[in-house]
Short mmCIF file of C-alpha atoms and ligand atoms in Angstrom, two decimals:
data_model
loop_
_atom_site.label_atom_id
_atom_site.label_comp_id
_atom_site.label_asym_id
_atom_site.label_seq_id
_atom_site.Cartn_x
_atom_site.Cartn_y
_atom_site.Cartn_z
CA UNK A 251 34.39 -3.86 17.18
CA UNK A 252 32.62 -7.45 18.14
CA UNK A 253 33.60 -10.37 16.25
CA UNK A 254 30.74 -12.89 15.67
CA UNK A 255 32.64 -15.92 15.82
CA UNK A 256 31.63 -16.68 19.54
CA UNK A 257 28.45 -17.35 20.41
CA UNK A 258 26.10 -14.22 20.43
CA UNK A 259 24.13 -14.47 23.61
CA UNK A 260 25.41 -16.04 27.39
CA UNK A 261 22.79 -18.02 28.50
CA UNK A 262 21.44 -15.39 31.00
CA UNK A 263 20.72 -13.05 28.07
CA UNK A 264 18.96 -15.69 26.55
CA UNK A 265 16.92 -16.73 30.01
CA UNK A 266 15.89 -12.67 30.28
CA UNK A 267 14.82 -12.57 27.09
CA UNK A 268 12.31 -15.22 26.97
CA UNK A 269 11.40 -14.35 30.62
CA UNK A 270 10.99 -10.21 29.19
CA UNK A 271 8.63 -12.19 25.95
CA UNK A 272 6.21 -14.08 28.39
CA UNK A 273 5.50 -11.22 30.54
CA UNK A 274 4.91 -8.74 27.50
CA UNK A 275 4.46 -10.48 24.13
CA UNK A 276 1.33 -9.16 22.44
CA UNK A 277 -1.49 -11.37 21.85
CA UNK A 278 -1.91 -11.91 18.23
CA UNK A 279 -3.76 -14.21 16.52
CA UNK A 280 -0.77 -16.78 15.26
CA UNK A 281 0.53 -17.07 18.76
CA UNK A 282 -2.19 -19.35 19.97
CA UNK A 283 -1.38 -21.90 18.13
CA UNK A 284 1.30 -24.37 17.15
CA UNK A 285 -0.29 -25.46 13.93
CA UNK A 286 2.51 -25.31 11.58
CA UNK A 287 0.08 -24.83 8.72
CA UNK A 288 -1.44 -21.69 10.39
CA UNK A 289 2.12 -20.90 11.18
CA UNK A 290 3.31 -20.95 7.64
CA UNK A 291 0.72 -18.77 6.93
CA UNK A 292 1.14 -16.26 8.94
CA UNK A 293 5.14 -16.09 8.41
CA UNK A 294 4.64 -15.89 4.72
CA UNK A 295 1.94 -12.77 5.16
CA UNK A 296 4.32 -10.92 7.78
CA UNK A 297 7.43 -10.77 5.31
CA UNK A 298 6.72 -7.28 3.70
CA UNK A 299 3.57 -6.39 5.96
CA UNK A 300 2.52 -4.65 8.80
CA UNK A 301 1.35 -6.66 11.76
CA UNK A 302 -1.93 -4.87 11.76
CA UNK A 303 -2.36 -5.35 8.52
CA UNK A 304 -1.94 -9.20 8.60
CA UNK A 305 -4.36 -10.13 11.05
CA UNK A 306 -8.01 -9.49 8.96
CA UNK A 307 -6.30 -10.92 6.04
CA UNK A 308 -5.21 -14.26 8.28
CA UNK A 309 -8.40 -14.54 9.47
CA UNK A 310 -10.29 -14.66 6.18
CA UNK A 311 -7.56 -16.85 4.39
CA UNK A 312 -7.97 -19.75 6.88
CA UNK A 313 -11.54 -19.24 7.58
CA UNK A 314 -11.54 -19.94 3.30
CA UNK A 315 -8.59 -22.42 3.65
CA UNK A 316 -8.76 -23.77 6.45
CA UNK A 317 -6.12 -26.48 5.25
CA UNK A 318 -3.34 -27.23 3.44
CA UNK A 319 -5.49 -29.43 1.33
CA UNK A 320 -8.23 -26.81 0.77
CA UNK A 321 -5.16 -24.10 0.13
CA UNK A 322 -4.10 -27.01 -2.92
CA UNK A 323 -7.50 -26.69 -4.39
CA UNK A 324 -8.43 -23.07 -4.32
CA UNK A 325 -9.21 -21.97 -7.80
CA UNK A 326 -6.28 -19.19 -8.67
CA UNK A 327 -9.07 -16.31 -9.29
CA UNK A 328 -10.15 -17.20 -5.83
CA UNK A 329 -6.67 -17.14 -4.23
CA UNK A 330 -5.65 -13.90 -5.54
CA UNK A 331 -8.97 -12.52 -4.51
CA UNK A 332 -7.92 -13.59 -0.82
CA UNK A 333 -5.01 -11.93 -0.94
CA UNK A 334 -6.14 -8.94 -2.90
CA UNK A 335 -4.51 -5.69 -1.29
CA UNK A 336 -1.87 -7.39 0.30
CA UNK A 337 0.73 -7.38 -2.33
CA UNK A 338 3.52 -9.52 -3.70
CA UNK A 339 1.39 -11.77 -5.07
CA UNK A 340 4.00 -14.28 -5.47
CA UNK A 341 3.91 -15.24 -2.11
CA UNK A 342 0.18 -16.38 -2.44
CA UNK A 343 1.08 -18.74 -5.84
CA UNK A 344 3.91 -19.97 -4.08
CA UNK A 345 1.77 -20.74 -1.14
CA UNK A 346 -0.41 -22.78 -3.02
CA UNK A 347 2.70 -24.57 -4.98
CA UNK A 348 4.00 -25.68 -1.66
CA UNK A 349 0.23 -26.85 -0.31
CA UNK A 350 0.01 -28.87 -3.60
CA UNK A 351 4.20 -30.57 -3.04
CA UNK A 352 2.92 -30.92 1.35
CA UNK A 353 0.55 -32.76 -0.85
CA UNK A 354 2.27 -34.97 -3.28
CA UNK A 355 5.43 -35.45 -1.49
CA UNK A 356 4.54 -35.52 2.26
CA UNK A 357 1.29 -37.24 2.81
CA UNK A 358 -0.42 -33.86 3.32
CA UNK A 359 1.35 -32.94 6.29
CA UNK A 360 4.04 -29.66 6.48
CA UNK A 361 7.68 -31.17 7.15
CA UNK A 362 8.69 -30.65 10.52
CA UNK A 363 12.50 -30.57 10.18
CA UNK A 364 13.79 -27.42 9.10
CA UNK A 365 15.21 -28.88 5.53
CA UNK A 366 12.18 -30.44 4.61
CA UNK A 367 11.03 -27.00 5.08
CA UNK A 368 13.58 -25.26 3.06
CA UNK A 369 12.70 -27.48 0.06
CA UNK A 370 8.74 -26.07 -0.43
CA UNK A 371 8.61 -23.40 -2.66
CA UNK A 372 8.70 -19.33 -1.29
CA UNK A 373 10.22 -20.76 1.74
CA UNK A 374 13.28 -19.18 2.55
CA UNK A 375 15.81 -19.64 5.38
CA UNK A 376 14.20 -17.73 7.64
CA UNK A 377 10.57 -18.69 6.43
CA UNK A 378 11.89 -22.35 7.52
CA UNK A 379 13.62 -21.27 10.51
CA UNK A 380 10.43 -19.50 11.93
CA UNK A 381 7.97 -22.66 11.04
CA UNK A 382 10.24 -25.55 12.37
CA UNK A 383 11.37 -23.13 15.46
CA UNK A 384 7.20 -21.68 16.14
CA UNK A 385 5.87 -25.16 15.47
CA UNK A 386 7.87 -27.67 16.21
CA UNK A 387 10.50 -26.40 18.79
CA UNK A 388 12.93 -27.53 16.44
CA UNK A 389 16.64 -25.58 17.54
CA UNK A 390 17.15 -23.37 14.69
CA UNK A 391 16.95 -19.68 14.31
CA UNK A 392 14.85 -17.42 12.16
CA UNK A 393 16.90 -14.61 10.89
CA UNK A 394 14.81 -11.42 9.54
CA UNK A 395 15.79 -7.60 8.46
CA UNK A 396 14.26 -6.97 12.74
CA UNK A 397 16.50 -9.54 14.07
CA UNK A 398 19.25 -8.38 12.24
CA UNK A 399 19.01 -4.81 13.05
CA UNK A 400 18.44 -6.41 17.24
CA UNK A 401 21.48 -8.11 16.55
CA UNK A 402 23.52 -5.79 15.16
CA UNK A 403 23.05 -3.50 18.01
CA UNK A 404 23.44 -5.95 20.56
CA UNK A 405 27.09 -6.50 18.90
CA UNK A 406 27.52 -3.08 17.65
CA UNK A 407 28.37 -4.64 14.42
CA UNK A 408 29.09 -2.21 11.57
CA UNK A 409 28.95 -4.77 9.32
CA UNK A 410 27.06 -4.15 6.36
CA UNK A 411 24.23 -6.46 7.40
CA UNK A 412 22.36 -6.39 3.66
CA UNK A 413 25.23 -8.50 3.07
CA UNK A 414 24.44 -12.42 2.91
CA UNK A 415 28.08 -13.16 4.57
CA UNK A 416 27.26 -11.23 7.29
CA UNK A 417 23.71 -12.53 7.80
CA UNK A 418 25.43 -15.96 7.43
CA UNK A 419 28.24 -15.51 9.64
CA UNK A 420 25.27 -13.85 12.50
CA UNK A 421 23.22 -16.79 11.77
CA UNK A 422 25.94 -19.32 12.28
CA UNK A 423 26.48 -17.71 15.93
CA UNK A 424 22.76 -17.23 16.16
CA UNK A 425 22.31 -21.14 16.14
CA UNK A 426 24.63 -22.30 19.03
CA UNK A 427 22.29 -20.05 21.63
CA UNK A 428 18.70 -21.48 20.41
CA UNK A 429 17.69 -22.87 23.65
CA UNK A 430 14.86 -25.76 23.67
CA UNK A 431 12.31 -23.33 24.03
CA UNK A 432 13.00 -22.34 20.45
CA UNK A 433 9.91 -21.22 18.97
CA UNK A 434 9.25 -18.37 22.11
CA UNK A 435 13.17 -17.72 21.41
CA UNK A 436 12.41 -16.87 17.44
CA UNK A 437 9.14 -14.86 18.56
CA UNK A 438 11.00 -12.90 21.55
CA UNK A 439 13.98 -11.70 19.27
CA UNK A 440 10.89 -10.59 16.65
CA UNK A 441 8.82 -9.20 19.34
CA UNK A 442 11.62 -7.13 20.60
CA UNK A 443 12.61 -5.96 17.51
CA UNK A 444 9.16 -5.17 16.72
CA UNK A 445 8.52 -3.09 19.81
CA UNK A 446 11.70 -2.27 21.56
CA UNK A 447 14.74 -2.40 19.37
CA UNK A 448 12.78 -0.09 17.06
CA UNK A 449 14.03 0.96 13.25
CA UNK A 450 14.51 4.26 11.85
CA UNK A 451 15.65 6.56 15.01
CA UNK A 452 15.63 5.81 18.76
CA UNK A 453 15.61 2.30 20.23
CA UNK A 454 13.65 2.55 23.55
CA UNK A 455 16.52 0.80 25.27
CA UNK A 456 15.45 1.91 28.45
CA UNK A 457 12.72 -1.13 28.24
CA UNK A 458 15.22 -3.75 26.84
CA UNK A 459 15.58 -6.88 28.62
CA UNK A 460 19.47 -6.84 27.08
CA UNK A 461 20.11 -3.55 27.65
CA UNK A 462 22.50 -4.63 30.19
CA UNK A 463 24.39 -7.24 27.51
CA UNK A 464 24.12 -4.70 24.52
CA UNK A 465 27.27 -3.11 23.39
CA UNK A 466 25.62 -0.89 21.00
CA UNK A 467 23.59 0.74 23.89
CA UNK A 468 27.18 0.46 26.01
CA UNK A 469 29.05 2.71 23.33
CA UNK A 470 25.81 4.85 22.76
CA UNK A 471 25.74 3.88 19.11
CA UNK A 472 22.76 1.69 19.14
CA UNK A 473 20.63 4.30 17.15
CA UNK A 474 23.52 4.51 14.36
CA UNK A 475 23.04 0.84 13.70
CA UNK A 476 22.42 -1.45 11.55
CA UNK A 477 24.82 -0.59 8.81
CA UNK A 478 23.11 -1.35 5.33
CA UNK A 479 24.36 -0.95 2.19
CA UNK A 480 23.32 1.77 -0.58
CA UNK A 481 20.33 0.46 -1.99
CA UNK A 482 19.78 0.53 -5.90
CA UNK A 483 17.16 2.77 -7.02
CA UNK A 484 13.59 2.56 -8.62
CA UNK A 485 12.89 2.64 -11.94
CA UNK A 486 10.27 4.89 -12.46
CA UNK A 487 7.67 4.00 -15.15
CA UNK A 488 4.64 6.75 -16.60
CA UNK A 489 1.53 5.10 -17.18
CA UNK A 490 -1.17 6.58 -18.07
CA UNK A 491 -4.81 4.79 -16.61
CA UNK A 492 -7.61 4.21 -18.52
CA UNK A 493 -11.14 4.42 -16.72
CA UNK A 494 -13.63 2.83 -18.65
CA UNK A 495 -17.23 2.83 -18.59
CA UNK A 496 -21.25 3.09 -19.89
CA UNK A 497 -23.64 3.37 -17.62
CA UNK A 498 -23.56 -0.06 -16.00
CA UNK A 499 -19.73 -1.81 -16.92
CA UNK A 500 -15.95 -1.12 -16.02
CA UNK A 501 -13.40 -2.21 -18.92
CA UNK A 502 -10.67 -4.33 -16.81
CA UNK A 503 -7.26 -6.22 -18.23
CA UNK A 504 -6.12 -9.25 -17.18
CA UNK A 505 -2.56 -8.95 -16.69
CA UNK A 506 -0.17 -11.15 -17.98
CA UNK A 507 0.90 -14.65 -16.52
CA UNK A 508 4.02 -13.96 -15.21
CA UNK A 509 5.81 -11.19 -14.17
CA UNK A 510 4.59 -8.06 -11.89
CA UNK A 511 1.58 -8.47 -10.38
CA UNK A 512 0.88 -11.90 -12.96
CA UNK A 513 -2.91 -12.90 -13.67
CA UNK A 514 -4.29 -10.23 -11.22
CA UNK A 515 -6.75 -7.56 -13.26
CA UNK A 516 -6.13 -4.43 -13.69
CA UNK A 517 -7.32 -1.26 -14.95
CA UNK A 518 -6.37 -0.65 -18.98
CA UNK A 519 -3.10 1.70 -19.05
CA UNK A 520 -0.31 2.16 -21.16
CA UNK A 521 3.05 3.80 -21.18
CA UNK A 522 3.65 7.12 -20.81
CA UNK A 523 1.59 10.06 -20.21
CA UNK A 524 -0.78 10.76 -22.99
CA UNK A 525 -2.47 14.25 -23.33
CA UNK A 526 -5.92 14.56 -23.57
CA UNK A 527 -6.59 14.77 -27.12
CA UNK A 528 -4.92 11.44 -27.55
CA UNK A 529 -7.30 9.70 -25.42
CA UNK A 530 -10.16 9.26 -27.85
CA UNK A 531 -8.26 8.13 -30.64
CA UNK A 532 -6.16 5.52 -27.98
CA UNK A 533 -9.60 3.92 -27.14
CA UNK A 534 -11.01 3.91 -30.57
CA UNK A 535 -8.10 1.47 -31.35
CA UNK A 536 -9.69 -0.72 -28.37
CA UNK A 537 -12.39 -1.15 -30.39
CA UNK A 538 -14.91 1.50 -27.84
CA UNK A 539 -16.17 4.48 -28.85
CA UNK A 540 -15.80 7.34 -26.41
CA UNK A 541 -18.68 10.04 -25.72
CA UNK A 542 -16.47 12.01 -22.96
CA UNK A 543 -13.23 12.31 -21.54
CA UNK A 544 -12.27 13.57 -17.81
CA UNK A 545 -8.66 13.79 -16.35
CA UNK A 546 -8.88 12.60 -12.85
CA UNK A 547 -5.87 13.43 -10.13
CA UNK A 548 -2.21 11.61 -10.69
CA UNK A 549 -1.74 8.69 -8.46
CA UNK A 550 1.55 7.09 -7.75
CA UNK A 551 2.53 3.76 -6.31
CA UNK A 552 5.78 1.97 -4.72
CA UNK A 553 6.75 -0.89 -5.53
CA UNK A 554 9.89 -2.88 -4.22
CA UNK A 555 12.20 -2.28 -7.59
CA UNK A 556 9.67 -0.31 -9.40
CA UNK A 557 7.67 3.51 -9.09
CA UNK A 558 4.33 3.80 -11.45
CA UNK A 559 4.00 7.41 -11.90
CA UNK A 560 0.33 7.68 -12.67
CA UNK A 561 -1.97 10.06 -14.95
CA UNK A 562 -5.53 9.01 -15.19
CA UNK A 563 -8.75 9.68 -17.64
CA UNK A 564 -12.31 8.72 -16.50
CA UNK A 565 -13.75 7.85 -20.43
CA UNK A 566 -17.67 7.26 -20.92
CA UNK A 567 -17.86 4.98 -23.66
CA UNK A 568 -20.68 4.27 -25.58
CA UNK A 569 -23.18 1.25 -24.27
CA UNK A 570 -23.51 -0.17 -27.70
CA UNK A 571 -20.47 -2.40 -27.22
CA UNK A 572 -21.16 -6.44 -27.05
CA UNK A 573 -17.71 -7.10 -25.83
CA UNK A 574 -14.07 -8.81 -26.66
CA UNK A 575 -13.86 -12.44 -28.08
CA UNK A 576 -13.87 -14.98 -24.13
CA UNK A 577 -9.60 -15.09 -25.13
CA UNK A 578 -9.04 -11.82 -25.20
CA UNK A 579 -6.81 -9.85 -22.29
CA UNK A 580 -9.78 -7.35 -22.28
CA UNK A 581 -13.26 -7.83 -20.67
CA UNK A 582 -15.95 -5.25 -19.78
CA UNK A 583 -17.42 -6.51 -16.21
CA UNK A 584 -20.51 -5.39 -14.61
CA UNK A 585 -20.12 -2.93 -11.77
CA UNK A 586 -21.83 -4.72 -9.23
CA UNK A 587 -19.17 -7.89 -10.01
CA UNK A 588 -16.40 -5.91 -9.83
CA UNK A 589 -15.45 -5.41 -6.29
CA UNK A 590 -16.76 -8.73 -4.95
CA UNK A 591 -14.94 -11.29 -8.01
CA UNK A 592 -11.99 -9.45 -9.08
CA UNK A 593 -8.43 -8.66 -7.76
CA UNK A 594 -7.58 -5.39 -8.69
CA UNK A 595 -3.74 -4.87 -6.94
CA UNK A 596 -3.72 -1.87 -4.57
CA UNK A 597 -1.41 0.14 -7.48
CA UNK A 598 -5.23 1.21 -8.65
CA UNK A 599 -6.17 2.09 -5.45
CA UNK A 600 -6.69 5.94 -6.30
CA UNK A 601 -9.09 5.13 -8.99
CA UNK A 602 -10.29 1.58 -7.42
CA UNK A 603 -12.30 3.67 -4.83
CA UNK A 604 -14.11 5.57 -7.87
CA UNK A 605 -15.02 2.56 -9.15
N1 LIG B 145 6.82 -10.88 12.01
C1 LIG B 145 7.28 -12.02 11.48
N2 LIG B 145 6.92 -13.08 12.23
C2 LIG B 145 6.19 -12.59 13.25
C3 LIG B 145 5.53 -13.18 14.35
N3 LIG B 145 5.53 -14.50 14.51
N4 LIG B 145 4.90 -12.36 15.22
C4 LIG B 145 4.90 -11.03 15.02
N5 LIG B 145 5.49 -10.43 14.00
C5 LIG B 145 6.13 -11.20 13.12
#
């Protein structure tokens, strides 16, 4: 087995590399620019989604925020609404946290050195790594699950790699190869992990511009690897979903502050899964008077550390209801508001689209 405490790549793996990423790299939006702000922006989108995904949601964000000033004063409602389906919702407030410190602390402008980085909040190691390499050229490498799993291959490491010594320790030899062209290094390691060195079953080594460096693909092991721990797993949580309506108005909840999915809104639910007969006397106590009651099909959702297993009632209430005191967690919308001003997470999805 490899040892990582040399450095990873000779400097003809690195050359082919970069000269396999500039003949095939796809075009997407992010790559044609080196506006760290954009940059940022697109890093922080790409951590738990797809590629695809990404690109109508990075349009609209910085065709609404167009700058890290702008980002700073975007009311919150408006925010989440941006980044309403996306998920880990975190990673917008942080967003805006860090616009509002570029602001305070840098003279408006994103640090360019890879510590300066590190300090903004929901930046990460890599997150830093990928803006100060993309952006600024700056030497220093940007170290995701894809480049691990490349890496691990390349070395046939069978290394656990979920573990943060490892990471460190592939890091650490990561850094003395970074060449000056260090942003197409950090996008050529993704790229090929994103369309070569492929996850979950066969690597398509055949079109690897390492294939000739790799020891994984020497020992014919490249598919086995990377080596990740037992992950812990979900809790699952019943809910049961509350769809609530007259003729003309939705009942919504405005979640929390903090925790899952804080200040988004969200259909009424509660814990559990209540039978039908229950249902009447469960929205009576919500201060609505039900006229009929319809179970619509179970739903569930993934989250990272969490499974909602969902059971769901359609419940026409009766019109006569003026609404909840302006504090109150509950508030009965109009229907033709609620698509167009509210972010309702993509765990409602199933009954969203009835909506
Ligand atoms: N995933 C994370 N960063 C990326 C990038 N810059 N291009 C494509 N996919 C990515």
């Amino acid at each position: 087995m490899s040892t990582v405490s040399e450095p990873i790549f000779r400097e003809e793996a690195v050359r082919a590399l970069l000269a396999w990423y500039a003949q095939s790299k796809r075009d997407l939006p992010w790559r044609r620019t080196r506006d760290p702000y954009r940059i940022w922006i697109s890093e922080i989108m790409l951590q738990q989604t797809r590629v695809e995904a990404v690109k109508p949601y990075y349009e609209r964000f910085l065709t609404a925020c167009p700058t890290v000033k702008a980002l700073a004063d975007l009311p919150e409602e408006q925010l989440l609404k941006l980044w309403e389906g996306l998920g880990y919702y975190s990673r917008a407030r942080n967003l805006q946290k860090a616009a509002r410190s570029v602001l305070a602390e840098h003279n408006g402008v994103m640090p360019s050195d890879y510590e300066g980085l590190l300090s903004l909040p929901g930046i990460g190691e890599y997150t830093a790594g990928a803006i100060a390499s993309i952006a600024y050229d700056v030497r220093v490498p940007a170290v995701d699950g894809n480049v691990l799993r490349v890496l691990s291959r390349f070395l046939a490491l069978r290394k656990d790699v979920t573990r943060p010594e490892v990471k460190a320790e592939l890091r650490a030899s990561l850094c003395q190869v970074v060449p000056p062209e260090a942003g197409d290094f950090t996008q050529s390691l993704i790229e090929l992990g994103a369309t070569v060195c492929l996850p979950k079953g066969a690597p398509r080594c055949e079109g690897c511009p390492l294939r000739m460096y790799c020891r994984g693909a020497a020992l014919g092991i490249a598919e086995e690897l990377p080596v990740k721990g037992a992950k812990k797993p979900r809790r699952i949580e019943e809910r049961t979903v509350l769809l609530l309506r007259d003729g003309d108005r939705t009942v919504l909840r405005r979640r929390p502050p903090k925790g899952l999915l804080a200040g988004l809104f969200e259909l009424p639910h509660v814990p559990g899964h209540v039978e039908k007969e229950e249902i009447p006397a469960l929205v009576r106590a919500l201060g609505l008077e039900p006229l009929h009651v319809e179970r619509l099909e179970d739903a569930k959702h993934v989250f990272s550390h969490v499974e909602w297993h969902m059971i769901a009632y359609a419940v026409r209430i009766s019109p006569e209801f003026d609404g909840w005191p302006s504090e109150s967690e509950l508030l009965i919308v109009p229907n033709g508001a609620l698509h167009a001003e509210y972010a309702i997470p993509s765990a409602f999805a199933a009954y969203k689209k009835l909506l």
